[in-house]
PDB file of C-alpha atoms in Angstrom:
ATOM      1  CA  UNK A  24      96.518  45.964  82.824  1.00 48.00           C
ATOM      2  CA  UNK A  25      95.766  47.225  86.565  1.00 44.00           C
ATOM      3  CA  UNK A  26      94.445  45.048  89.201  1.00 48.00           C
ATOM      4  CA  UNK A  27      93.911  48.522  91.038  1.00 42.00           C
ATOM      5  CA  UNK A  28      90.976  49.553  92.150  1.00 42.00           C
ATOM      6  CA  UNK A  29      90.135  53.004  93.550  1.00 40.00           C
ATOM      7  CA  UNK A  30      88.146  53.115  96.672  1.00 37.00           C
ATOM      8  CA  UNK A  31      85.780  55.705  97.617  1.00 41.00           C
ATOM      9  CA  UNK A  32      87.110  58.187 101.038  1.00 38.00           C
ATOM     10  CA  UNK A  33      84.647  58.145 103.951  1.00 39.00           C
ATOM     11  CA  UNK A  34      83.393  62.082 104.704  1.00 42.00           C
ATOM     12  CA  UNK A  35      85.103  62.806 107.876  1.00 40.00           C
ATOM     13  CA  UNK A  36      81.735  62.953 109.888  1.00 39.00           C
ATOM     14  CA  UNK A  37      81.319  59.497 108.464  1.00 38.00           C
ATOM     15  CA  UNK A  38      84.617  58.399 109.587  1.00 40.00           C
ATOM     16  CA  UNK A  39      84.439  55.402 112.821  1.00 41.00           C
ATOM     17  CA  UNK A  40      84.835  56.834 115.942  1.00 44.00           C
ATOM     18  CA  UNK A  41      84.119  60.190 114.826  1.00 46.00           C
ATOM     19  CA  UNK A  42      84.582  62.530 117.620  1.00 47.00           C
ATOM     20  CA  UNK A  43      81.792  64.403 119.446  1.00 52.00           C
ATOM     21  CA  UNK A  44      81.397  67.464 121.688  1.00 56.00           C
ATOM     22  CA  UNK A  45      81.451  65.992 125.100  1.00 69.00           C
ATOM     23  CA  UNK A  46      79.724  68.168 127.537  1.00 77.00           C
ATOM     24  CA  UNK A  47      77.176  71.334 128.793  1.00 78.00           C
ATOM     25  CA  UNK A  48      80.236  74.050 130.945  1.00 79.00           C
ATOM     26  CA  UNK A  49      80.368  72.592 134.346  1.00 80.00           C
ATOM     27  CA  UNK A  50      78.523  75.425 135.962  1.00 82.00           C
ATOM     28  CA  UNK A  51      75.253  75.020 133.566  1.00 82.00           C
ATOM     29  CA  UNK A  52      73.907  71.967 135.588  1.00 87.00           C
ATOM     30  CA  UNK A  53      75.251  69.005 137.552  1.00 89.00           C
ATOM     31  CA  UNK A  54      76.844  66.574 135.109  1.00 88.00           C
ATOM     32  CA  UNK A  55      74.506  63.278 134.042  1.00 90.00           C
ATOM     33  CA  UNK A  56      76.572  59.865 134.856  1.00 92.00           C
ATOM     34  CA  UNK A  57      77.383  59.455 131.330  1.00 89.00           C
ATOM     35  CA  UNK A  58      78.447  63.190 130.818  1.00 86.00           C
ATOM     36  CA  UNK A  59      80.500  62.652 133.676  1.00 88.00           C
ATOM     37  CA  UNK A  60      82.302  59.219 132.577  1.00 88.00           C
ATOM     38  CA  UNK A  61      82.727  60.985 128.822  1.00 84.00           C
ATOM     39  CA  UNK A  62      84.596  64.305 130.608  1.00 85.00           C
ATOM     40  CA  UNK A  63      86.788  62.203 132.672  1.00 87.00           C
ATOM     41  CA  UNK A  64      87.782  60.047 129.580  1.00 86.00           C
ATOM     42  CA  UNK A  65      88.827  63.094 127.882  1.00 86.00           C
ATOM     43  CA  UNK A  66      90.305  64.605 130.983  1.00 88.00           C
ATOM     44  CA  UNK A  67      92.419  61.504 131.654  1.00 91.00           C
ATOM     45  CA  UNK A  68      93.612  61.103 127.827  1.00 90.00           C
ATOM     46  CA  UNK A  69      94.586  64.325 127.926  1.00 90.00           C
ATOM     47  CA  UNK A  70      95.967  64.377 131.862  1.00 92.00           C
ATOM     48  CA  UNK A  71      99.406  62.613 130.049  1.00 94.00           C
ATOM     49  CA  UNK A  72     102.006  64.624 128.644  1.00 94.00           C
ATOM     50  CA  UNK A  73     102.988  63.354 125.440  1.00 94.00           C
ATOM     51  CA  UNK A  74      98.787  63.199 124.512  1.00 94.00           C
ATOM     52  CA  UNK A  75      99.014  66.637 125.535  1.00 93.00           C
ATOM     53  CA  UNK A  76     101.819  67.746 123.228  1.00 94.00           C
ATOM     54  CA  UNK A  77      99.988  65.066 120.258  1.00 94.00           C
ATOM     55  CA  UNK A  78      96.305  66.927 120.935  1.00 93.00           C
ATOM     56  CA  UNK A  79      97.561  70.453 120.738  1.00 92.00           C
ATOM     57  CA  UNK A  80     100.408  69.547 118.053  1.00 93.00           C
ATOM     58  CA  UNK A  81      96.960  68.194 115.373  1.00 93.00           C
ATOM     59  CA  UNK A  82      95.261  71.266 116.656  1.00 91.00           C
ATOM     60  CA  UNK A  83      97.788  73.987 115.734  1.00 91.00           C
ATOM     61  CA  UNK A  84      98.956  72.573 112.593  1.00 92.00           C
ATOM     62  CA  UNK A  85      98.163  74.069 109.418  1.00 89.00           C
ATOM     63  CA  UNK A  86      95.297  72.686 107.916  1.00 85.00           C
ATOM     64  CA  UNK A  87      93.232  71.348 111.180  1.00 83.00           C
ATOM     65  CA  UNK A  88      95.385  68.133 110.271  1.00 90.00           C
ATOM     66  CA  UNK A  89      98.307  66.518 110.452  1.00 93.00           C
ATOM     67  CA  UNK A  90      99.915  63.168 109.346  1.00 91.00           C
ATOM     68  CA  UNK A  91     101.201  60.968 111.863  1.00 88.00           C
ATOM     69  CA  UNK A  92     104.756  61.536 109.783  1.00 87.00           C
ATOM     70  CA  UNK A  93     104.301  65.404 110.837  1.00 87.00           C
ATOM     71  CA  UNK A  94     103.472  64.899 114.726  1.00 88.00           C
ATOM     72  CA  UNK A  95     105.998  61.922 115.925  1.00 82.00           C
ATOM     73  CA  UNK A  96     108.532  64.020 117.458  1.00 86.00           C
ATOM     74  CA  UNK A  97     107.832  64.132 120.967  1.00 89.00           C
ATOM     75  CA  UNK A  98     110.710  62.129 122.424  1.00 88.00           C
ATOM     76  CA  UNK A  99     108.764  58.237 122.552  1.00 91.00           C
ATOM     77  CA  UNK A 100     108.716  55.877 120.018  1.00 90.00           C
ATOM     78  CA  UNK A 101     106.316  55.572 116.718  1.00 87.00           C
ATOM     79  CA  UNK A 102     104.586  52.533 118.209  1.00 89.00           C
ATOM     80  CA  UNK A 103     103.873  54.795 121.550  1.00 92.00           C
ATOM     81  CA  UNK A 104     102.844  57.216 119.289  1.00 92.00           C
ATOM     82  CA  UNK A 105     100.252  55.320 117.824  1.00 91.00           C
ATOM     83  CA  UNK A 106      99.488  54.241 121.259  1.00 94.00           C
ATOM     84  CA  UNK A 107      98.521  57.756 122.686  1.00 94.00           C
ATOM     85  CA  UNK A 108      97.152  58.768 119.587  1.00 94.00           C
ATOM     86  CA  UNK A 109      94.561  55.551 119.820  1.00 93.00           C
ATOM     87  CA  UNK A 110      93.672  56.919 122.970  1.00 93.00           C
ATOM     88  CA  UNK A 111      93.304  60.407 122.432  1.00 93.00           C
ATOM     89  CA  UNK A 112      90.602  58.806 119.495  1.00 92.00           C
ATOM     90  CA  UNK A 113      88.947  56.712 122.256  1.00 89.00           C
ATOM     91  CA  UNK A 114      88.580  59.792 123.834  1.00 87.00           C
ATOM     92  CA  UNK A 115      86.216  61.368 121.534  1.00 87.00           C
ATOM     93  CA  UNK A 116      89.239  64.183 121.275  1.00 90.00           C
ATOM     94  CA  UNK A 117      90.036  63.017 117.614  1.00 92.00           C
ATOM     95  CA  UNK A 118      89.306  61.597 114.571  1.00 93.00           C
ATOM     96  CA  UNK A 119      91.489  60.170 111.824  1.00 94.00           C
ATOM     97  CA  UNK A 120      91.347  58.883 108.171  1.00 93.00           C
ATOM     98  CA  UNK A 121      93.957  56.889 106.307  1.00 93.00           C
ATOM     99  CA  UNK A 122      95.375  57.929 103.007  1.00 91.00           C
ATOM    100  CA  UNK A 123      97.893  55.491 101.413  1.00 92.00           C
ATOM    101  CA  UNK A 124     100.149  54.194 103.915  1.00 91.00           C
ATOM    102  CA  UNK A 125      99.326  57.929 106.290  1.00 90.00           C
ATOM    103  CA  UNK A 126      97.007  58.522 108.917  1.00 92.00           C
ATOM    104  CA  UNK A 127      95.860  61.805 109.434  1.00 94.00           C
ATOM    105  CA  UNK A 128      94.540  62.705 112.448  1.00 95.00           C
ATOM    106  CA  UNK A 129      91.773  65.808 113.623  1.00 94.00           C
ATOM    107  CA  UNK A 130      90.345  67.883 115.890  1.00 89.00           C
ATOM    108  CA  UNK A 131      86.518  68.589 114.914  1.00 78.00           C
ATOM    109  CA  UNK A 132      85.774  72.263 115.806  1.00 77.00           C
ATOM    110  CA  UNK A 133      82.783  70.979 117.496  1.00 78.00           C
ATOM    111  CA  UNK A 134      84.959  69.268 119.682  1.00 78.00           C
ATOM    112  CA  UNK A 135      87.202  71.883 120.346  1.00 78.00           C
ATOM    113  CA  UNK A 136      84.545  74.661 121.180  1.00 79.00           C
ATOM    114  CA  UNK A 137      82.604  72.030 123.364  1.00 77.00           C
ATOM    115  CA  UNK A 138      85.864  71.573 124.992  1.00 78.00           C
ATOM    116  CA  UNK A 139      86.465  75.686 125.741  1.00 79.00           C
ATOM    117  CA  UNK A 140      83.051  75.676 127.118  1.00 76.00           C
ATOM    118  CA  UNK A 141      82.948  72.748 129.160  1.00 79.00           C
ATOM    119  CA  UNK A 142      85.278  74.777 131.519  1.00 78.00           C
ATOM    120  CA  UNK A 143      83.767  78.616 130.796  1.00 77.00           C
ATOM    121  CA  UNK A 144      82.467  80.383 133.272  1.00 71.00           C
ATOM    122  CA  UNK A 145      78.599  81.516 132.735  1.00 64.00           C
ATOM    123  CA  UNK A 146      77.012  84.363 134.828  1.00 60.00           C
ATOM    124  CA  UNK A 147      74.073  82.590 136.571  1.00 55.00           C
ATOM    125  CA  UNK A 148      70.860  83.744 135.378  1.00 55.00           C
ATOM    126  CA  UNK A 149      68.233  84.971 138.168  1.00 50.00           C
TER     127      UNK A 149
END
């Protein structure tokens, strides 16, 4: 007999830390202070190289996800990794949800298209 004991998965929107879209395009209006600290957050996590290559590796893969066994190659070690990836999260730039003894990690679309328009160009209205 089985001590085991299946546990219900959290919906990712549900998830801790769930990411959200992070600002209005720069040219819409002047930035509020906490708009401001949230795009420089995102701009700084993603201002290092290896977070770069771990953002756009989760984004491109197949899916909208990837395990942290599918992304590690990108010349640091696993606990740096982790490291960048924990930022990238703090970031609001991605969420992630455990399965077994993986962590997969996402991009929201939201986040993404928030992300494209935060630096878009809009024709000023007038």
């Amino acid at each position: 007999m089985s001590n085991t004991k299946a546990l219900p998965l959290p919906e990712p929107a549900e998830a801790a830390g769930a990411a959200q879209p992070c600002c209005p395009p720069l040219t819409e209006r002047p930035f509020t202070a906490q708009e401001a600290e949230t795009a420089a957050r995102m701009f700084k996590a993603l201002g290092d190289p290896v977070r770069l290559r771990l953002f756009s590796a989760v984004a491109s893969h197949e899916g909208g996800e990837a395990c942290v066994c599918d992304i590690s190659d990108v010349g640091v070690s696993q606990p740096t990794v982790s490291h960048h990836l924990k930022k990238l999260k703090e970031a609001g730039l991605l969420t992630s949800e455990r399965r077994g003894t993986w962590v997969y990690y996402r991009v929201e679309p939201s986040v993404l298209a928030a992300t494209g328009r935060l630096l878009t160009m809009t024709p000023a209205t007038g």
